[in-house]
Every structure is written in C-alpha cells, then in structure tokens.
XYZ file of C-alpha atoms in Angstrom:
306
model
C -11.515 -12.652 -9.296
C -8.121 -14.074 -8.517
C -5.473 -12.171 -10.350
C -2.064 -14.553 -10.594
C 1.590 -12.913 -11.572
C 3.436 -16.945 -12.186
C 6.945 -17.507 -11.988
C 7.520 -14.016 -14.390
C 11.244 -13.441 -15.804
C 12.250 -10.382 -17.959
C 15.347 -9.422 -19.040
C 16.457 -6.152 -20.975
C 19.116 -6.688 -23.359
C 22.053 -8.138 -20.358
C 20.403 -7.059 -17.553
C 17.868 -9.269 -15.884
C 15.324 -7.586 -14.070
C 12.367 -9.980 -12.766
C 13.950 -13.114 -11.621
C 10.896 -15.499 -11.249
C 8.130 -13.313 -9.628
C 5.042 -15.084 -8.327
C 2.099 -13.205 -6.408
C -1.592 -13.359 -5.942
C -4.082 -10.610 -5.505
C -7.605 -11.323 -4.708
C -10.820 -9.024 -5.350
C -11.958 -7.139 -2.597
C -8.583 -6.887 -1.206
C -5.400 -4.840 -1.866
C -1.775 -5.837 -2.547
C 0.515 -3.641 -1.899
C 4.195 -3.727 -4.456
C 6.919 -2.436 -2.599
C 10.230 -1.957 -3.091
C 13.221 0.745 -3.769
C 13.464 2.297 -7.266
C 14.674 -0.141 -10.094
C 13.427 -2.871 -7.480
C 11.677 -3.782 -10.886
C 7.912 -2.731 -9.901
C 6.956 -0.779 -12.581
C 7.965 -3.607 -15.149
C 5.682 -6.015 -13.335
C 3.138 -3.748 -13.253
C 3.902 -3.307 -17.024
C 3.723 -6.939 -17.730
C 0.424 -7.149 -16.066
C -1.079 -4.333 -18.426
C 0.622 -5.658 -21.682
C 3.120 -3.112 -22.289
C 5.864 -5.480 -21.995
C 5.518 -8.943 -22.399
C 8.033 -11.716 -20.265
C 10.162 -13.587 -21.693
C 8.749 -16.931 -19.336
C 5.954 -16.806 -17.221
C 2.558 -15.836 -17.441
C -0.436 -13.776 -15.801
C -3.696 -15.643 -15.270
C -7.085 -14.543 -14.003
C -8.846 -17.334 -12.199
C -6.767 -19.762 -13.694
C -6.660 -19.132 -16.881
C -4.174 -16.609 -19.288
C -5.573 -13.161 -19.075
C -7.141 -11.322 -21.977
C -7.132 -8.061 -21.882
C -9.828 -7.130 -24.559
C -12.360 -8.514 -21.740
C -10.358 -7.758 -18.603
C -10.758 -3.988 -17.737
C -7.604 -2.494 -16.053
C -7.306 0.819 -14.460
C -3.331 2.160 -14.183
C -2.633 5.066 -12.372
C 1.438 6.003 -13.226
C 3.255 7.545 -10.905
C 4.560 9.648 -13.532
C 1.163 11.683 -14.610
C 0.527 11.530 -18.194
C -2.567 13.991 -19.182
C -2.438 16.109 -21.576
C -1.999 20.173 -19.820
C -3.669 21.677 -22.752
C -6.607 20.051 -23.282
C -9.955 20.338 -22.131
C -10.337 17.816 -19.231
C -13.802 16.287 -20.319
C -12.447 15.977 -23.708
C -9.804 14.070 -22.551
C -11.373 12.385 -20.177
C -14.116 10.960 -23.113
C -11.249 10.547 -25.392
C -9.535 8.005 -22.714
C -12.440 6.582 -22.133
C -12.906 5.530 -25.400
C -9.410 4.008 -26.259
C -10.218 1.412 -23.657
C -13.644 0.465 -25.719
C -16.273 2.937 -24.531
C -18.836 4.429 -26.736
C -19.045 8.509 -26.585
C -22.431 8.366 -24.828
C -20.987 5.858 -21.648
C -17.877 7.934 -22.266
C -19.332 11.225 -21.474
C -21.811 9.967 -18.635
C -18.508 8.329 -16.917
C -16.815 11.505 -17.154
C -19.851 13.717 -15.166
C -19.915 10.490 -13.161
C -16.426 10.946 -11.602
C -15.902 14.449 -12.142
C -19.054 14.637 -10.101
C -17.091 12.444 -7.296
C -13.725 13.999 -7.123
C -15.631 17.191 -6.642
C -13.766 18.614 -9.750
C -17.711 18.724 -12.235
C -16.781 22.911 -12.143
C -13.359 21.754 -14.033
C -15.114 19.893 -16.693
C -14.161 22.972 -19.612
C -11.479 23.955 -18.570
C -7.559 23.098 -19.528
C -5.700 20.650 -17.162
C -2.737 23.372 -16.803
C -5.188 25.632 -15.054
C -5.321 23.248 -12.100
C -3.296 22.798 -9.297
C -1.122 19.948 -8.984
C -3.908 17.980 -6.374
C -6.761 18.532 -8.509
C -4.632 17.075 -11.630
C -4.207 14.405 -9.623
C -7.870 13.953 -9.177
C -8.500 14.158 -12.942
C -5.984 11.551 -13.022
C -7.709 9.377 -10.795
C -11.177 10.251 -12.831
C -9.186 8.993 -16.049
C -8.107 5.489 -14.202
C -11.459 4.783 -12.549
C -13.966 6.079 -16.254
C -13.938 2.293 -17.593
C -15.084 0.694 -14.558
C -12.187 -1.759 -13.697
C -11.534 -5.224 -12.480
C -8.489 -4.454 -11.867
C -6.660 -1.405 -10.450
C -3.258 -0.262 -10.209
C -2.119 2.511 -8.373
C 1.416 4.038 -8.043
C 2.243 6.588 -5.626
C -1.817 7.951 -6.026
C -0.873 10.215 -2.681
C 2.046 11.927 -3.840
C 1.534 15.583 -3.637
C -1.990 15.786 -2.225
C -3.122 17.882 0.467
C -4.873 16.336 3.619
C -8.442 16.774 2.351
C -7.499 15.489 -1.061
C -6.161 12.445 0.542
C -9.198 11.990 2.778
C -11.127 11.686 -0.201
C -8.655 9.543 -2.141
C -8.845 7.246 0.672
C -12.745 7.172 0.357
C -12.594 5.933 -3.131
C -9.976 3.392 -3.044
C -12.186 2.161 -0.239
C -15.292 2.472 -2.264
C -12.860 0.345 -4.947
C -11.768 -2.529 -2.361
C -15.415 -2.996 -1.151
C -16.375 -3.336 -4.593
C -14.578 -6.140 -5.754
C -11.899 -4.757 -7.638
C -8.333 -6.005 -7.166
C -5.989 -3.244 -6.221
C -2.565 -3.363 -6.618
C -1.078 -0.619 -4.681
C 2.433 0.967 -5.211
C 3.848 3.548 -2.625
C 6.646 4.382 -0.644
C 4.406 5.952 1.951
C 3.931 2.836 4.063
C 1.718 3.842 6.219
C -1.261 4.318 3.082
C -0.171 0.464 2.437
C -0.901 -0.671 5.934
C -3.807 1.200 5.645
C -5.583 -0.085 2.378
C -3.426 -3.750 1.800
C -4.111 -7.030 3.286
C -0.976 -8.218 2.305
C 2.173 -7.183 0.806
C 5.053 -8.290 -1.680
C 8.183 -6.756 -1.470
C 10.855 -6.921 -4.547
C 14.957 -6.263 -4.267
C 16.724 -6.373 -7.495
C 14.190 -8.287 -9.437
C 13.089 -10.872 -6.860
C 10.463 -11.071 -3.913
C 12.261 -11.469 -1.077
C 9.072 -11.013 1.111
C 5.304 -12.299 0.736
C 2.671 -12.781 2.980
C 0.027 -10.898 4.877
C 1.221 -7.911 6.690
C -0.699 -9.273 10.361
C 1.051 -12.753 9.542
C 4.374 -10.720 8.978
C 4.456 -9.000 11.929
C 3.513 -11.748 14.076
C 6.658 -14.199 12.968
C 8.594 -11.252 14.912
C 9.573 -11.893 18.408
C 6.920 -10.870 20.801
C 9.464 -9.695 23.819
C 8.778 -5.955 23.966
C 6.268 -4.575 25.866
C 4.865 -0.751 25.848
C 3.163 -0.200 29.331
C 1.144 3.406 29.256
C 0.467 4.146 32.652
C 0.529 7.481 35.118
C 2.493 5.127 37.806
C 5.394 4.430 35.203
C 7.898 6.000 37.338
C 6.369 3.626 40.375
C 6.607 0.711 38.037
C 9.923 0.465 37.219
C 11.220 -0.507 40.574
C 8.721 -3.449 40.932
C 9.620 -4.786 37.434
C 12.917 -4.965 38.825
C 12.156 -6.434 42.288
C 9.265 -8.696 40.938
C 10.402 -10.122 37.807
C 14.311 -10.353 38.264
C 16.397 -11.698 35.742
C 12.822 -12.075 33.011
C 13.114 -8.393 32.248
C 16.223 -7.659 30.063
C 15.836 -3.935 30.412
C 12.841 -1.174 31.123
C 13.073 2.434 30.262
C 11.002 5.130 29.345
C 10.189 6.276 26.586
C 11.209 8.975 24.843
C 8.813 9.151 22.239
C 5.680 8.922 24.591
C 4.790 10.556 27.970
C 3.990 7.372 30.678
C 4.943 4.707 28.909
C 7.564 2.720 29.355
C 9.584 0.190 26.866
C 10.275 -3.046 28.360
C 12.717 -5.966 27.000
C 11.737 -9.535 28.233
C 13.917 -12.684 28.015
C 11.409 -14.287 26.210
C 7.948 -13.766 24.861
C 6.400 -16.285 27.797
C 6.406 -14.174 30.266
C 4.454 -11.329 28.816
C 1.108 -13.112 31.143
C 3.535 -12.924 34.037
C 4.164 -9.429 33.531
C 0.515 -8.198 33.274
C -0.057 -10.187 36.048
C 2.510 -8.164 38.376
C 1.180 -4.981 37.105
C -2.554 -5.843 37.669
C -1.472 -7.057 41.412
C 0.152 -3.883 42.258
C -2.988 -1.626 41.936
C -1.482 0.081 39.066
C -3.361 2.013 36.778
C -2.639 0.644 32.886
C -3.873 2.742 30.465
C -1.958 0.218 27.668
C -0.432 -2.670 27.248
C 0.866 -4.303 23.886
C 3.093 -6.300 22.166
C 5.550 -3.857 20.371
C 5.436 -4.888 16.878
C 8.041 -3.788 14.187
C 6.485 -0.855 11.947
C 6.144 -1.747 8.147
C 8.718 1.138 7.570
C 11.245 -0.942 9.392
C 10.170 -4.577 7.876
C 10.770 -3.011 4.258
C 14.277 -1.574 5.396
C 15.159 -5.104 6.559
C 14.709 -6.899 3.393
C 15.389 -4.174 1.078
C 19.027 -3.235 2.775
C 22.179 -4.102 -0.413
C 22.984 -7.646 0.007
C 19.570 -8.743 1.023
C-alpha cells in the first residue's frame, strides 16, 4: 500500500497553514513528520484521518482517493484522549466498535492487546488507577484494536519508562514488518532514526526537507574523520608531518576517550588518510565518516527564516 499526501493546502480563516504538502509513505516502512510546534503536523495528520478536509489537494492510496469506510487507520494523539473513569475493556470494546467492529471481534481484540502490552490484569479496572506509562499502553491497545493499514503515531514515547519503551519499540516493529504504513511524529529524533526510512520535515506550513534519512546524510560533506585509536596522542604528529596542508585541523575529542576529530580539505583524501594510519603500525579501533546527527539536520532547516 502506497499512501500519497498531493500537493495539500489548508487555510484557517487568514492564516494559511499547509502550503502545498506532498509526501509518500510506503507499507512496511515508516515516515517520520517532523517539525517545531504549529509547523502544521497535526493538521496533516488531520487531513489524512478526515477530521479536516483541504481546501486543494487530495490523499490517495495506491493511486486512487482514499476511502476511509474501507481504509482502517490507527491515530495515536499526542494529547491522550481516554476516558479516566471508565473501565478500560469497556472502553477499549466501545472504541473498537466506532471504527466498525462487532462486540464479539471487539472484545477478542481487546484480550488480544491487553494480553500484549502486558496490561490483561488492568482489563476491570478504571484508567485513573494507572500510572501515566501504562495509560499510555492502553492507549496504544486502543490505536492498534482495529487492525490498521495505516498508523499514526505522535509522540507514542513521551513519558514512558525504559522497559515500557523497549516494548513499544517491539510493537511498532511488529507493525513495520507487517505491512502497515507508519507515520511517525516525535521530537525525540533519535526513535525516528530508529524506526523511519525516511523523513519529511515541515516549517511554517511547507516541507522544506524530503528524502531518505541515509540519502540525507550522505549529500553532507564527507571531510571529517573520527579516528578511535590507543596511539591517538602518537597520531597527531604524523597527520601533521604526513599529510601537510590535506588536514585542516586534528584534535581530540572531548566527548570520547582516543579518538580524535580530524578536518580534511576535501573528502578525497579520506583513502589517503587510512592509508598513512595503516602504514604507521597504528592500532585503529575506528574509523568513519562523521556524519551530521538528525538532531542537527532538523535544526538546520527548521531555524526562523528557513
């Protein structure tokens, strides 16, 4: 399934939030929506369930104008929205069954992912009773009880504990390698480079970024080197001697023990380098291409004025 977000423009009243947004998300594969609040991500993600509706542009799946009364969709809000007082299995069937599910599927969906979040001891009792991870569980229970084609998460990690994530992490996995398409939505960037192939990254109601993240990061320049090694402080004195004017600077740094950061003057003579290592007897434990961090790409095209 090839879920398609075409040339998409909305506007509230004066203010015009999605200025022509186009993206593709594949099954089997996650997308991850970035961007800084009022980027306008939640109003694509809105248009995509039906909750708003653009004013030009469309959303197509495989080509063709989506219909939601066939196409199951799974939303996770960042903003939780259970009810605290009720029972969570009779919520849970009660969901379930707004989105088209008899009581009987209802019911077995509910022990189904109860069952998997680890929460099936839960099932009676009132959502307020929980702490603020398991909610988030249920929550995840609620998105996942019809089955969907399509699933989007926003912020799903906020608040959870380490083992909670692990197993959060599990089941969006399970989700990927099922065929689902995920559209993920965090500002923890290092979940994204985790679960998403590829990324799309909105500032004030555009995409100013779109591509795969391994693509991304290789249209950097590739000029900075990390050497680990437990002769760095040998090292340094033969990049200098060896390599002359091709090595802009080398320090070390202060992040990690051994290593040290080197600066070429261009990305050809990174083979040169290793080379002049390798000669010298020197024991490399690493040696990479520095790439910029995720963290930093979004900064970059997410800055004002961008």
């Amino acid at each position: 399934m090839e879920l398609c977000i075409k040339n998409i423009h909305k506007r509230f009243g004066e203010k015009e939030v999605l200025k022509d947004i186009s993206l593709n998300a594949e099954s089997g594969a996650a997308l991850g929506l970035l961007g800084r609040n009022g980027a306008g991500k939640t109003t694509t993600i809105r248009i995509v369930m039906g909750v708003f509706y653009p004013d030009s542009g469309e959303i197509l799946v495989d080509g063709k104008p989506i219909n939601r009364n066939k196409i199951r969709i799974g939303y996770m809000p960042e903003e939780r929205g259970l009810y605290p007082k009720k029972l969570i299995s009779d919520q849970l069937v009660y969901l379930a069954m707004l989105r088209g599910m008899n009581k009987s599927d209802a019911k077995a969906a509910c022990d189904k992912w109860l069952n998997r979040m680890g929460m099936s001891e839960y099932k009676n009792r009132k959502l307020e009773t929980l702490s603020k991870g398991n909610q988030q569980k249920i929550q995840l229970a609620a998105t996942l009880m019809c089955d969907p084609q399509i699933v989007i998460l926003d912020e799903p990690f906020s608040g959870l504990d380490p083992v909670n994530a692990m197993l959060l992490k599990d089941v969006i996995s399970e989700m990927i390698e099922g065929g689902a398409v995920v559209l993920f939505s965090s500002h923890q960037m290092n979940y994204i480079e985790e679960f998403c192939n590829g990324i799309a990254v909105l500032n004030s109601g555009k995409i100013v970024l779109n591509g795969q993240i391994s693509e991304i990061k290789r249209s950097y320049p590739r000029d900075k080197i990390a050497v680990s090694s437990s002769d760095a402080d040998k090292i340094l004195p033969v990049l200098i001697r060896e390599m002359g004017g091709k090595v802009v600077s080398a320090e070390k740094s202060k992040d990690a023990e051994n290593t040290l950061s080197i600066q070429l003057k261009e990305a050809a003579f990174k083979g040169e380098l290793l080379q002049k290592l390798s000669s010298q007897g020197f024991d490399i434990d690493d040696f990479r291409v520095c790439e910029p961090s995720l963290n930093d790409i979004f900064v970059q095209y997410t800055e004002a004025g961008i």
